[in-house]
Amino acid sequence: MSVRLPKKILVTGGAGFLGSHLCRRLLAEGAEVTCLDNLFTGSKRNIGALTANPAFTFVLHDVTQPYRGQFDEIYNLACPASPIHYQKNPVETVKTSVLGMINMLDLARDTGARLLHTSTSEIYGDPLVHPQVESYWGNVNTIGIRSCYDEGKRVAETLAADYRRAYGVDVRLVRIFNTYGPNMHPQDGRVISNFAMQALANAPITIYGDGSQTRSFQYCDDLIEAMVRLMAKPKAELDAFCERHGLGTPVVNTGNPGEYTIRELAEKTLALLPDSTSRIVYAPLPGDDPKRRKPDITLAKELLGWEPQVPLDEGLAKTIDYFRTTFSK
Ligand code: NAD
Ligand code: UDP
């Protein structure tokens, strides 16, 4: 009788916001999880509850340096995701995306591991196609303040496609649209964490520009579900999917198609905290800030039988609760 061994899974960026949720989910499914992180934006607090589990290992390591090990699956998440963090050291951001991806693809090629990489809606830039479909090539500034992130992520996608063509690496990409939830960094400058922390502190709510720009907000649990389902897909099925849709590598958008203006988000946040004395203030719009963003998730629905389950009001309430219990005095 054969015994089924637990899957060995590497999660880079595992101490970050999304990585910590992913590690928790994979452990709950019985996997042995190695979380690799340099703690640039991640924190031990995010993975504190996991460290007691003997199936969990934390490795302090920078993905720009090669890493060796035998894994069944690699989830590559390492990369700062919020503009203030990825713009702090833009050259390092490019290196993390590009060298980190090369190191993980080399590891997958040399050991036969399956690799899922977290790409982003930012590869569409300030999109001229709305909502954004996977076949859209994007509208990206190569020399702006967001370029280190956007172009790094675009090269990472190119590397995935080339390693798949040249070496047959079993790779798949998720293009993640704005995702939020507990374990977000309270000072990451992203709109949901900013508004929640500001409203909890009775501080001004800072809308950049006139607040008419839109975003679509996906709750973290919905994304993790899509990622796990995508990782489970056999290579042959993904090859057929690429063929059917004329894609150079398996890729799906994951996001919640609900589209809100930033002003609506500020009002929703205040409505959930009726005792807050915060008032809305307007500040200048940062450079290259996309005007509209909304995913077309037709391909994810088809391939994964998936669509988001958590509405914005419900996810926002859980997230505000996390910030209140974890950070407010
Ligand atoms: P995060 O900043 O919370 O997590 C990133 C993690 O990567 C952190 O733990 C950080 O310490 C680690 N890291 C950064 N540079 C590293 C390096 N050189 N070596 C090792 N570890 C490193 O961000 P997140 O929101 O959890 O994002 C995770 C992934 O998802 C990122 O690749 C991001 O680009 C992608 N993504 C996220 C969103 C979102 O809305 N949250 C949207 C699109 C794409
Ligand atoms: N934003 C805002 N106030 C803030 C933080 C962000 O108005 O305090 C705006 C920002 O200019 C952008 C949107 O909210 O238009 C989403 O910003 P975020 O940094 O969360 O994500 P991204 O721009 O990368 O989608």
GROMACS .gro file of C-alpha atoms and ligand atoms in nm:
model
  398
    1MET     CA    1   0.000   0.000   0.000
    2SER     CA    2   0.147   0.336  -0.098
    3VAL     CA    3   0.146   0.624   0.151
    4ARG     CA    4   0.069   0.972   0.015
    5LEU     CA    5   0.341   1.210   0.131
    6PRO     CA    6   0.248   1.572   0.207
    7LYS     CA    7   0.320   1.816  -0.073
    8LYS     CA    8   0.632   2.026  -0.024
    9ILE     CA    9   0.557   2.385  -0.114
   10LEU     CA   10   0.779   2.693  -0.130
   11VAL     CA   11   0.610   3.032  -0.083
   12THR     CA   12   0.834   3.331  -0.156
   13GLY     CA   13   0.710   3.650   0.010
   14GLY     CA   14   0.528   3.422   0.254
   15ALA     CA   15   0.549   3.667   0.547
   16GLY     CA   16   0.368   3.939   0.352
   17PHE     CA   17  -0.001   4.018   0.344
   18LEU     CA   18  -0.107   3.766   0.078
   19GLY     CA   19   0.174   3.518   0.143
   20SER     CA   20   0.069   3.473   0.506
   21HIS     CA   21  -0.289   3.387   0.404
   22LEU     CA   22  -0.158   3.146   0.142
   23CYS     CA   23   0.077   2.970   0.389
   24ARG     CA   24  -0.210   2.930   0.636
   25ARG     CA   25  -0.437   2.783   0.369
   26LEU     CA   26  -0.170   2.540   0.240
   27LEU     CA   27  -0.089   2.420   0.592
   28ALA     CA   28  -0.461   2.363   0.654
   29GLU     CA   29  -0.461   2.138   0.347
   30GLY     CA   30  -0.180   1.928   0.496
   31ALA     CA   31   0.118   2.061   0.296
   32GLU     CA   32   0.472   2.116   0.426
   33VAL     CA   33   0.532   2.484   0.370
   34THR     CA   34   0.863   2.668   0.344
   35CYS     CA   35   0.811   3.043   0.371
   36LEU     CA   36   1.100   3.238   0.221
   37ASP     CA   37   1.111   3.611   0.289
   38ASN     CA   38   1.360   3.893   0.350
   39LEU     CA   39   1.103   4.077   0.568
   40PHE     CA   40   1.128   4.398   0.362
   41THR     CA   41   0.753   4.459   0.385
   42GLY     CA   42   0.645   4.133   0.546
   43SER     CA   43   0.654   4.069   0.918
   44LYS     CA   44   0.690   3.791   1.172
   45ARG     CA   45   0.357   3.905   1.316
   46ASN     CA   46   0.178   3.785   1.001
   47ILE     CA   47   0.315   3.431   1.038
   48GLY     CA   48   0.334   3.420   1.420
   49ALA     CA   49   0.041   3.180   1.450
   50LEU     CA   50   0.196   2.944   1.192
   51THR     CA   51   0.536   2.896   1.350
   52ALA     CA   52   0.408   2.644   1.607
   53ASN     CA   53   0.310   2.410   1.322
   54PRO     CA   54   0.596   2.158   1.259
   55ALA     CA   55   0.502   2.155   0.888
   56PHE     CA   56   0.595   2.525   0.862
   57THR     CA   57   0.951   2.652   0.810
   58PHE     CA   58   1.057   3.015   0.784
   59VAL     CA   59   1.373   3.097   0.586
   60LEU     CA   60   1.516   3.449   0.592
   61HIS     CA   61   1.641   3.488   0.234
   62ASP     CA   62   1.643   3.738  -0.050
   63VAL     CA   63   1.498   3.601  -0.378
   64THR     CA   64   1.753   3.797  -0.577
   65GLN     CA   65   1.998   3.529  -0.455
   66PRO     CA   66   1.964   3.170  -0.583
   67TYR     CA   67   1.786   2.927  -0.353
   68ARG     CA   68   1.800   2.548  -0.372
   69GLY     CA   69   1.559   2.284  -0.242
   70GLN     CA   70   1.325   2.013  -0.364
   71PHE     CA   71   0.961   2.126  -0.382
   72ASP     CA   72   0.650   2.004  -0.560
   73GLU     CA   73   0.515   2.357  -0.600
   74ILE     CA   74   0.655   2.710  -0.586
   75TYR     CA   75   0.435   3.015  -0.531
   76ASN     CA   76   0.640   3.325  -0.619
   77LEU     CA   77   0.499   3.627  -0.434
   78ALA     CA   78   0.816   3.806  -0.319
   79CYS     CA   79   0.794   4.172  -0.422
   80PRO     CA   80   0.674   4.483  -0.241
   81ALA     CA   81   0.324   4.561  -0.371
   82SER     CA   82   0.240   4.908  -0.244
   83PRO     CA   83   0.364   5.215  -0.432
   84ILE     CA   84   0.538   5.376  -0.131
   85HIS     CA   85   0.732   5.057  -0.062
   86TYR     CA   86   0.824   4.964  -0.418
   87GLN     CA   87   0.925   5.322  -0.492
   88LYS     CA   88   1.150   5.343  -0.183
   89ASN     CA   89   1.423   5.147  -0.364
   90PRO     CA   90   1.309   5.115  -0.727
   91VAL     CA   91   1.625   4.939  -0.848
   92GLU     CA   92   1.581   4.674  -0.579
   93THR     CA   93   1.216   4.636  -0.690
   94VAL     CA   94   1.324   4.560  -1.047
   95LYS     CA   95   1.588   4.316  -0.920
   96THR     CA   96   1.334   4.140  -0.698
   97SER     CA   97   1.091   4.094  -0.985
   98VAL     CA   98   1.346   3.997  -1.249
   99LEU     CA   99   1.630   3.819  -1.066
  100GLY     CA  100   1.381   3.668  -0.821
  101MET     CA  101   1.178   3.527  -1.109
  102ILE     CA  102   1.489   3.391  -1.284
  103ASN     CA  103   1.600   3.222  -0.960
  104MET     CA  104   1.259   3.063  -0.905
  105LEU     CA  105   1.225   2.956  -1.270
  106ASP     CA  106   1.574   2.802  -1.257
  107LEU     CA  107   1.472   2.614  -0.944
  108ALA     CA  108   1.151   2.493  -1.111
  109ARG     CA  109   1.337   2.391  -1.428
  110ASP     CA  110   1.614   2.207  -1.240
  111THR     CA  111   1.384   2.020  -1.000
  112GLY     CA  112   1.060   1.974  -1.197
  113ALA     CA  113   0.855   2.187  -0.957
  114ARG     CA  114   0.535   2.357  -1.073
  115LEU     CA  115   0.548   2.737  -1.043
  116LEU     CA  116   0.272   2.994  -0.991
  117HIS     CA  117   0.379   3.358  -1.017
  118THR     CA  118   0.182   3.657  -0.887
  119SER     CA  119   0.165   3.916  -1.160
  120THR     CA  120  -0.052   4.225  -1.140
  121SER     CA  121  -0.316   4.442  -1.305
  122GLU     CA  122  -0.036   4.704  -1.319
  123ILE     CA  123   0.096   4.531  -1.629
  124TYR     CA  124  -0.202   4.696  -1.807
  125GLY     CA  125  -0.075   5.039  -1.693
  126ASP     CA  126  -0.329   5.319  -1.743
  127PRO     CA  127  -0.553   5.096  -1.957
  128LEU     CA  128  -0.710   5.200  -2.285
  129VAL     CA  129  -0.929   4.888  -2.281
  130HIS     CA  130  -1.199   4.860  -2.015
  131PRO     CA  131  -1.257   4.622  -1.844
  132GLN     CA  132  -0.913   4.467  -1.881
  133VAL     CA  133  -0.888   4.132  -2.060
  134GLU     CA  134  -0.580   3.906  -2.059
  135SER     CA  135  -0.525   3.958  -2.432
  136TYR     CA  136  -0.480   4.335  -2.379
  137TRP     CA  137  -0.110   4.434  -2.394
  138GLY     CA  138  -0.137   4.743  -2.177
  139ASN     CA  139  -0.045   5.111  -2.176
  140VAL     CA  140   0.262   5.145  -1.955
  141ASN     CA  141   0.508   5.429  -1.903
  142THR     CA  142   0.862   5.286  -1.909
  143ILE     CA  143   1.022   5.577  -1.721
  144GLY     CA  144   0.765   5.688  -1.464
  145ILE     CA  145   0.760   5.639  -1.088
  146ARG     CA  146   0.551   5.319  -1.116
  147SER     CA  147   0.768   5.172  -1.391
  148CYS     CA  148   1.004   4.981  -1.159
  149TYR     CA  149   0.708   4.772  -1.046
  150ASP     CA  150   0.508   4.757  -1.369
  151GLU     CA  151   0.800   4.682  -1.599
  152GLY     CA  152   0.959   4.440  -1.350
  153LYS     CA  153   0.634   4.246  -1.342
  154ARG     CA  154   0.606   4.258  -1.722
  155VAL     CA  155   0.957   4.112  -1.762
  156ALA     CA  156   0.869   3.843  -1.506
  157GLU     CA  157   0.574   3.743  -1.726
  158THR     CA  158   0.802   3.735  -2.031
  159LEU     CA  159   1.047   3.512  -1.844
  160ALA     CA  160   0.764   3.276  -1.750
  161ALA     CA  161   0.658   3.246  -2.115
  162ASP     CA  162   1.017   3.194  -2.233
  163TYR     CA  163   1.105   2.929  -1.971
  164ARG     CA  164   0.782   2.750  -2.065
  165ARG     CA  165   0.869   2.756  -2.437
  166ALA     CA  166   1.242   2.688  -2.401
  167TYR     CA  167   1.250   2.439  -2.111
  168GLY     CA  168   0.890   2.322  -2.071
  169VAL     CA  169   0.864   2.469  -1.720
  170ASP     CA  170   0.514   2.412  -1.579
  171VAL     CA  171   0.430   2.774  -1.504
  172ARG     CA  172   0.109   2.971  -1.452
  173LEU     CA  173   0.040   3.340  -1.383
  174VAL     CA  174  -0.228   3.528  -1.192
  175ARG     CA  175  -0.277   3.896  -1.272
  176ILE     CA  176  -0.401   4.022  -0.938
  177PHE     CA  177  -0.624   4.329  -0.916
  178ASN     CA  178  -0.629   4.538  -0.593
  179THR     CA  179  -0.664   4.292  -0.306
  180TYR     CA  180  -0.721   4.376   0.059
  181GLY     CA  181  -0.785   4.217   0.396
  182PRO     CA  182  -0.635   4.143   0.738
  183ASN     CA  183  -0.251   4.136   0.754
  184MET     CA  184  -0.216   4.432   0.519
  185HIS     CA  185   0.067   4.657   0.633
  186PRO     CA  186  -0.096   4.945   0.825
  187GLN     CA  187   0.144   5.200   0.672
  188ASP     CA  188   0.166   5.067   0.318
  189GLY     CA  189  -0.003   5.376   0.179
  190ARG     CA  190  -0.263   5.175  -0.011
  191VAL     CA  191  -0.607   5.320  -0.020
  192ILE     CA  192  -0.793   5.069   0.197
  193SER     CA  193  -0.533   5.059   0.474
  194ASN     CA  194  -0.493   5.439   0.463
  195PHE     CA  195  -0.864   5.512   0.485
  196ALA     CA  196  -0.921   5.253   0.761
  197MET     CA  197  -0.626   5.371   0.973
  198GLN     CA  198  -0.721   5.737   0.919
  199ALA     CA  199  -1.086   5.681   1.011
  200LEU     CA  200  -0.991   5.480   1.322
  201ALA     CA  201  -0.755   5.760   1.433
  202ASN     CA  202  -1.014   6.035   1.359
  203ALA     CA  203  -0.758   6.179   1.116
  204PRO     CA  204  -0.837   6.335   0.775
  205ILE     CA  205  -0.924   6.086   0.498
  206THR     CA  206  -0.687   6.168   0.213
  207ILE     CA  207  -0.841   6.139  -0.132
  208TYR     CA  208  -0.581   6.187  -0.406
  209GLY     CA  209  -0.709   6.385  -0.704
  210ASP     CA  210  -1.086   6.439  -0.713
  211GLY     CA  211  -1.161   6.078  -0.613
  212SER     CA  212  -1.331   5.995  -0.943
  213GLN     CA  213  -1.066   5.735  -1.038
  214THR     CA  214  -1.195   5.379  -0.998
  215ARG     CA  215  -1.062   5.053  -0.861
  216SER     CA  216  -1.202   4.703  -0.809
  217PHE     CA  217  -1.134   4.553  -0.467
  218GLN     CA  218  -1.092   4.180  -0.409
  219TYR     CA  219  -1.100   4.025  -0.063
  220CYS     CA  220  -0.787   3.816   0.012
  221ASP     CA  221  -0.970   3.484   0.069
  222ASP     CA  222  -1.120   3.501  -0.280
  223LEU     CA  223  -0.777   3.546  -0.435
  224ILE     CA  224  -0.619   3.262  -0.237
  225GLU     CA  225  -0.897   3.030  -0.355
  226ALA     CA  226  -0.826   3.121  -0.718
  227MET     CA  227  -0.450   3.071  -0.673
  228VAL     CA  228  -0.488   2.727  -0.515
  229ARG     CA  229  -0.729   2.620  -0.791
  230LEU     CA  230  -0.491   2.745  -1.060
  231MET     CA  231  -0.195   2.564  -0.906
  232ALA     CA  232  -0.397   2.239  -0.906
  233LYS     CA  233  -0.453   2.251  -1.284
  234PRO     CA  234  -0.256   1.987  -1.480
  235LYS     CA  235  -0.011   2.121  -1.739
  236ALA     CA  236  -0.194   1.953  -2.030
  237GLU     CA  237  -0.516   2.133  -1.939
  238LEU     CA  238  -0.333   2.466  -1.927
  239ASP     CA  239  -0.165   2.397  -2.262
  240ALA     CA  240  -0.509   2.342  -2.417
  241PHE     CA  241  -0.637   2.660  -2.246
  242CYS     CA  242  -0.350   2.864  -2.397
  243GLU     CA  243  -0.414   2.714  -2.738
  244ARG     CA  244  -0.786   2.794  -2.716
  245HIS     CA  245  -0.727   3.156  -2.617
  246GLY     CA  246  -0.410   3.233  -2.814
  247LEU     CA  247  -0.208   3.299  -2.496
  248GLY     CA  248   0.173   3.264  -2.483
  249THR     CA  249   0.156   3.128  -2.129
  250PRO     CA  250  -0.126   3.031  -1.890
  251VAL     CA  251  -0.255   3.355  -1.734
  252VAL     CA  252  -0.579   3.466  -1.570
  253ASN     CA  253  -0.701   3.788  -1.414
  254THR     CA  254  -0.816   3.753  -1.054
  255GLY     CA  255  -1.014   4.036  -0.906
  256ASN     CA  256  -1.358   4.144  -0.803
  257PRO     CA  257  -1.535   4.311  -1.097
  258GLY     CA  258  -1.728   4.548  -0.867
  259GLU     CA  259  -1.596   4.895  -0.964
  260TYR     CA  260  -1.595   5.187  -0.717
  261THR     CA  261  -1.468   5.541  -0.727
  262ILE     CA  262  -1.219   5.628  -0.455
  263ARG     CA  263  -1.472   5.879  -0.322
  264GLU     CA  264  -1.728   5.599  -0.282
  265LEU     CA  265  -1.469   5.394  -0.093
  266ALA     CA  266  -1.405   5.684   0.147
  267GLU     CA  267  -1.780   5.716   0.210
  268LYS     CA  268  -1.816   5.340   0.268
  269THR     CA  269  -1.529   5.343   0.517
  270LEU     CA  270  -1.685   5.630   0.713
  271ALA     CA  271  -2.027   5.460   0.704
  272LEU     CA  272  -1.873   5.153   0.872
  273LEU     CA  273  -1.724   5.375   1.146
  274PRO     CA  274  -2.012   5.608   1.235
  275ASP     CA  275  -1.835   5.735   1.550
  276SER     CA  276  -1.531   5.854   1.354
  277THR     CA  277  -1.491   6.232   1.336
  278SER     CA  278  -1.271   6.209   1.023
  279ARG     CA  279  -1.345   6.440   0.733
  280ILE     CA  280  -1.245   6.396   0.368
  281VAL     CA  281  -0.955   6.611   0.242
  282TYR     CA  282  -0.818   6.626  -0.112
  283ALA     CA  283  -0.446   6.590  -0.200
  284PRO     CA  284  -0.260   6.586  -0.534
  285LEU     CA  285  -0.286   6.275  -0.751
  286PRO     CA  286   0.046   6.083  -0.770
  287GLY     CA  287   0.218   6.039  -1.111
  288ASP     CA  288   0.092   5.767  -1.351
  289ASP     CA  289  -0.210   5.691  -1.131
  290PRO     CA  290  -0.446   5.479  -1.349
  291LYS     CA  291  -0.788   5.641  -1.403
  292ARG     CA  292  -0.996   5.325  -1.427
  293ARG     CA  293  -0.941   4.963  -1.339
  294LYS     CA  294  -1.174   4.665  -1.348
  295PRO     CA  295  -1.095   4.302  -1.429
  296ASP     CA  296  -1.268   4.092  -1.688
  297ILE     CA  297  -1.271   3.754  -1.512
  298THR     CA  298  -1.431   3.547  -1.790
  299LEU     CA  299  -1.117   3.331  -1.828
  300ALA     CA  300  -1.081   3.263  -1.454
  301LYS     CA  301  -1.448   3.162  -1.443
  302GLU     CA  302  -1.401   2.926  -1.737
  303LEU     CA  303  -1.073   2.770  -1.624
  304LEU     CA  304  -1.121   2.761  -1.248
  305GLY     CA  305  -1.498   2.760  -1.200
  306TRP     CA  306  -1.425   3.053  -0.970
  307GLU     CA  307  -1.566   3.392  -0.895
  308PRO     CA  308  -1.531   3.620  -0.591
  309GLN     CA  309  -1.769   3.553  -0.303
  310VAL     CA  310  -1.699   3.838  -0.060
  311PRO     CA  311  -1.874   4.171  -0.128
  312LEU     CA  312  -1.684   4.493  -0.056
  313ASP     CA  313  -1.894   4.593   0.249
  314GLU     CA  314  -1.834   4.258   0.418
  315GLY     CA  315  -1.460   4.245   0.342
  316LEU     CA  316  -1.414   4.608   0.439
  317ALA     CA  317  -1.582   4.547   0.777
  318LYS     CA  318  -1.348   4.249   0.847
  319THR     CA  319  -1.044   4.452   0.744
  320ILE     CA  320  -1.136   4.754   0.957
  321ASP     CA  321  -1.192   4.516   1.248
  322TYR     CA  322  -0.841   4.375   1.199
  323PHE     CA  323  -0.684   4.723   1.200
  324ARG     CA  324  -0.890   4.820   1.505
  325THR     CA  325  -0.797   4.515   1.712
  326THR     CA  326  -0.433   4.498   1.600
  327PHE     CA  327  -0.320   4.860   1.581
  328SER     CA  328  -0.552   5.109   1.748
  329LYS     CA  329  -0.504   5.200   2.110
  330NAD     P1  330   0.353   4.247   0.061
  330NAD     O1  331   0.446   4.361   0.045
  330NAD     O2  332   0.271   4.240   0.187
  330NAD     O3  333   0.428   4.109   0.048
  330NAD     C1  334   0.545   4.092  -0.029
  330NAD     C2  335   0.639   4.004   0.052
  330NAD     O4  336   0.758   3.986  -0.025
  330NAD     C3  337   0.682   4.067   0.183
  330NAD     O5  338   0.673   3.973   0.288
  330NAD     C4  339   0.827   4.109   0.159
  330NAD     O6  340   0.903   4.113   0.277
  330NAD     C5  341   0.872   4.004   0.059
  330NAD     N1  342   0.984   4.046  -0.024
  330NAD     C6  343   0.999   4.164  -0.091
  330NAD     N2  344   1.116   4.167  -0.157
  330NAD     C7  345   1.176   4.045  -0.132
  330NAD     C8  346   1.298   3.987  -0.169
  330NAD     N3  347   1.386   4.050  -0.249
  330NAD     N4  348   1.328   3.863  -0.123
  330NAD     C9  349   1.241   3.796  -0.043
  330NAD     N5  350   1.124   3.846  -0.002
  330NAD    C10  351   1.092   3.970  -0.047
  330NAD     O7  352   0.258   4.247  -0.067
  330NAD     P2  353   0.133   4.156  -0.102
  330NAD     O8  354   0.019   4.248  -0.119
  330NAD     O9  355   0.124   4.041  -0.011
  330NAD    O10  356   0.176   4.108  -0.248
  330NAD    C11  357   0.225   3.976  -0.273
  330NAD    C12  358   0.247   3.960  -0.423
  330NAD    O11  359   0.123   3.982  -0.491
  330NAD    C13  360   0.347   4.061  -0.480
  330NAD    O12  361   0.427   3.997  -0.576
  330NAD    C14  362   0.258   4.165  -0.546
  330NAD    O13  363   0.323   4.229  -0.654
  330NAD    C15  364   0.140   4.081  -0.591
  330NAD     N6  365   0.019   4.164  -0.605
  330NAD    C16  366  -0.049   4.209  -0.495
  330NAD    C17  367  -0.160   4.290  -0.511
  330NAD    C18  368  -0.240   4.342  -0.395
  330NAD    O14  369  -0.336   4.416  -0.416
  330NAD     N7  370  -0.210   4.308  -0.273
  330NAD    C19  371  -0.202   4.327  -0.641
  330NAD    C20  372  -0.129   4.280  -0.749
  330NAD    C21  373  -0.019   4.198  -0.731
  331UDP     N1  374  -0.545   5.677  -0.296
  331UDP     C1  375  -0.610   5.783  -0.233
  331UDP     N2  376  -0.577   5.809  -0.103
  331UDP     C2  377  -0.487   5.735  -0.033
  331UDP     C3  378  -0.423   5.627  -0.099
  331UDP     C4  379  -0.454   5.602  -0.232
  331UDP     O1  380  -0.693   5.853  -0.292
  331UDP     O2  381  -0.464   5.766   0.086
  331UDP     C5  382  -0.583   5.647  -0.437
  331UDP     C6  383  -0.465   5.631  -0.532
  331UDP     O3  384  -0.424   5.756  -0.584
  331UDP     C7  385  -0.525   5.540  -0.638
  331UDP     C8  386  -0.623   5.452  -0.559
  331UDP     O4  387  -0.649   5.523  -0.438
  331UDP     O5  388  -0.598   5.615  -0.731
  331UDP     C9  389  -0.569   5.315  -0.527
  331UDP     O6  390  -0.441   5.332  -0.470
  331UDP     P1  391  -0.354   5.210  -0.415
  331UDP     O7  392  -0.219   5.263  -0.382
  331UDP     O8  393  -0.430   5.140  -0.307
  331UDP     O9  394  -0.349   5.107  -0.536
  331UDP     P2  395  -0.307   5.124  -0.690
  331UDP    O10  396  -0.300   5.267  -0.727
  331UDP    O11  397  -0.174   5.056  -0.701
  331UDP    O12  398  -0.417   5.056  -0.761
   0.00000   0.00000   0.00000
